[in-house]
Structure formats: structure tokens, C-alpha cells
mmCIF file of C-alpha atoms in Angstrom:
data_model
loop_
_atom_site.group_PDB
_atom_site.id
_atom_site.type_symbol
_atom_site.label_atom_id
_atom_site.label_comp_id
_atom_site.label_asym_id
_atom_site.label_seq_id
_atom_site.Cartn_x
_atom_site.Cartn_y
_atom_site.Cartn_z
ATOM 1 C CA LYS A 1 25.564 0.081 11.225
ATOM 2 C CA GLU A 2 23.769 0.323 8.234
ATOM 3 C CA LEU A 3 22.653 -3.000 6.410
ATOM 4 C CA LEU A 4 22.901 -3.347 2.618
ATOM 5 C CA LEU A 5 20.955 -5.569 -0.164
ATOM 6 C CA PRO A 6 22.959 -8.197 -1.345
ATOM 7 C CA ASP A 7 24.573 -5.706 -4.167
ATOM 8 C CA GLY A 8 25.275 -3.249 -1.586
ATOM 9 C CA ARG A 9 22.195 -0.934 -2.166
ATOM 10 C CA THR A 10 19.651 0.302 0.070
ATOM 11 C CA ILE A 11 16.263 1.360 -0.641
ATOM 12 C CA ASP A 12 13.495 4.039 0.239
ATOM 13 C CA PRO A 13 10.529 2.180 0.928
ATOM 14 C CA LEU A 14 6.875 3.386 0.460
ATOM 15 C CA VAL A 15 3.401 2.134 0.309
ATOM 16 C CA VAL A 16 1.030 2.714 -2.371
ATOM 17 C CA VAL A 17 -2.776 1.709 -1.860
ATOM 18 C CA GLU A 18 -4.727 1.733 -4.863
ATOM 19 C CA CYS A 19 -8.874 1.529 -5.135
ATOM 20 C CA LEU A 20 -11.401 2.674 -7.567
ATOM 21 C CA GLY A 21 -9.411 4.981 -8.858
ATOM 22 C CA LYS A 22 -8.129 6.533 -5.661
ATOM 23 C CA LYS A 23 -4.696 6.271 -4.709
ATOM 24 C CA GLU A 24 -3.277 7.034 -0.974
ATOM 25 C CA TYR A 25 0.244 6.920 -0.145
ATOM 26 C CA SER A 26 2.425 6.141 2.998
ATOM 27 C CA SER A 27 5.451 8.328 3.860
ATOM 28 C CA ALA A 28 8.844 6.994 2.374
ATOM 29 C CA LYS A 29 11.490 5.693 4.778
ATOM 30 C CA ASP A 30 15.266 5.831 4.231
ATOM 31 C CA ASP A 31 17.811 3.524 3.571
ATOM 32 C CA ILE A 32 16.701 0.427 4.403
ATOM 33 C CA GLY A 33 19.024 -2.303 3.986
ATOM 34 C CA GLY A 34 18.778 -6.066 3.192
ATOM 35 C CA ALA A 35 17.808 -7.597 6.694
ATOM 36 C CA GLY A 36 15.888 -3.979 7.791
ATOM 37 C CA GLU A 37 12.433 -4.196 8.885
ATOM 38 C CA VAL A 38 9.993 -0.873 8.490
ATOM 39 C CA THR A 39 6.910 -0.411 10.473
ATOM 40 C CA TRP A 40 4.999 2.735 9.151
ATOM 41 C CA ASN A 41 2.191 3.239 12.129
ATOM 42 C CA GLU A 42 0.366 5.402 9.389
ATOM 43 C CA HIS A 43 -3.569 5.195 8.575
ATOM 44 C CA LEU A 44 -4.422 5.372 4.793
ATOM 45 C CA PHE A 45 -8.053 6.161 4.255
ATOM 46 C CA LEU A 46 -10.068 5.553 0.930
ATOM 47 C CA GLU A 47 -13.529 6.766 0.628
ATOM 48 C CA PRO A 48 -14.399 6.870 -2.970
ATOM 49 C CA LYS A 49 -17.854 8.527 -3.281
ATOM 50 C CA GLY A 50 -20.296 8.070 -5.991
ATOM 51 C CA VAL A 51 -19.418 4.585 -6.553
ATOM 52 C CA GLU A 52 -21.845 2.342 -8.564
ATOM 53 C CA LYS A 53 -22.869 -0.953 -6.935
ATOM 54 C CA GLU A 54 -21.399 -3.204 -9.504
ATOM 55 C CA SER A 55 -17.962 -1.231 -9.436
ATOM 56 C CA ALA A 56 -18.094 -1.744 -5.765
ATOM 57 C CA GLU A 57 -19.125 -5.226 -6.016
ATOM 58 C CA CYS A 58 -16.099 -6.173 -8.589
ATOM 59 C CA GLY A 59 -13.736 -3.369 -7.263
ATOM 60 C CA LYS A 60 -10.221 -4.706 -5.945
ATOM 61 C CA ILE A 61 -7.510 -2.954 -3.642
ATOM 62 C CA LEU A 62 -4.165 -3.134 -4.653
ATOM 63 C CA ILE A 63 -1.422 -2.570 -2.394
ATOM 64 C CA LYS A 64 2.068 -1.821 -3.647
ATOM 65 C CA LEU A 65 5.648 -1.589 -1.853
ATOM 66 C CA MET A 66 7.692 0.762 -3.851
ATOM 67 C CA ASP A 67 11.343 1.753 -4.042
ATOM 68 C CA LYS A 68 11.397 5.698 -4.085
ATOM 69 C CA GLY A 69 13.143 7.065 -6.666
ATOM 70 C CA ILE A 70 14.041 10.366 -7.816
ATOM 71 C CA PHE A 71 12.510 10.243 -10.958
ATOM 72 C CA LYS A 72 10.500 7.173 -11.160
ATOM 73 C CA ASP A 73 9.495 4.701 -8.416
ATOM 74 C CA VAL A 74 10.325 0.992 -8.572
ATOM 75 C CA LEU A 75 7.941 -1.470 -7.812
ATOM 76 C CA ILE A 76 9.322 -4.175 -5.230
ATOM 77 C CA GLY A 77 6.123 -6.159 -4.743
ATOM 78 C CA GLU A 78 2.088 -6.155 -4.753
ATOM 79 C CA PHE A 79 -0.769 -7.855 -3.405
ATOM 80 C CA GLU A 80 -4.251 -7.576 -4.523
ATOM 81 C CA PHE A 81 -7.573 -8.511 -3.125
ATOM 82 C CA ASP A 82 -11.184 -7.864 -3.729
ATOM 83 C CA LEU A 83 -13.143 -4.666 -2.375
ATOM 84 C CA SER A 84 -15.694 -7.217 -0.826
ATOM 85 C CA PHE A 85 -12.668 -8.640 1.523
ATOM 86 C CA ILE A 86 -13.094 -5.233 3.674
ATOM 87 C CA TYR A 87 -16.677 -5.031 3.339
ATOM 88 C CA PHE A 88 -17.593 -8.093 5.299
ATOM 89 C CA ARG A 89 -14.792 -7.479 7.837
ATOM 90 C CA LYS A 90 -16.014 -5.760 11.274
ATOM 91 C CA ASP A 91 -16.482 -2.144 10.881
ATOM 92 C CA HIS A 92 -15.421 -2.461 7.229
ATOM 93 C CA VAL A 93 -11.384 -1.985 8.140
ATOM 94 C CA MET A 94 -8.408 -3.537 7.662
ATOM 95 C CA LEU A 95 -5.466 -3.260 10.623
ATOM 96 C CA HIS A 96 -1.986 -4.211 10.391
#
């Protein structure tokens, strides 16, 4: 049985990751309801080239959860952190 949001709608979520002018998109999932859980199991790679040291040091990574629309996507939520957070992690990656 399909789960519905409190107002009876479902969403088609997708993830957008932005960093230093580059964007990557996950695939969209279909008809997720109020108590639904979504797992993407996808890798998104952002490898900006020719970035100045100053830009990298103050750079941000923005992760957005969007509801995929026909003409316009709608923001559900977002999370932002410094690029240095990834730089100082093992192998310069963030998983899960």
C-alpha cells in the first residue's frame, strides 16, 4: 500500500550536490509517501579543475533534497558544510 504525506501527496525526491560552481544530480525516486525511506546507493563525483587555493579554502558543499517537478523542482531541505571538512577526511571522501 502506498504511503501518503499528511496532505495526501507523494514526492519524487532527488539529491543535488553543489560545489565550486559544479552540480551533480542523483536519480529521482518515484512516489515516496510520508513514512517512506529512500536509499540511493549512488556515487556523485565533483572534481572541479583549476580552482584557486583561496576559493578552495573558503569553498562550500551544498547538498539539497528536492521534490522533482514537471516544470520546477521544489526544495525539501538542504545541508551545507565547508570543503575543508572533506579535505581532512580519509581519502578526501564522504560516504553514507
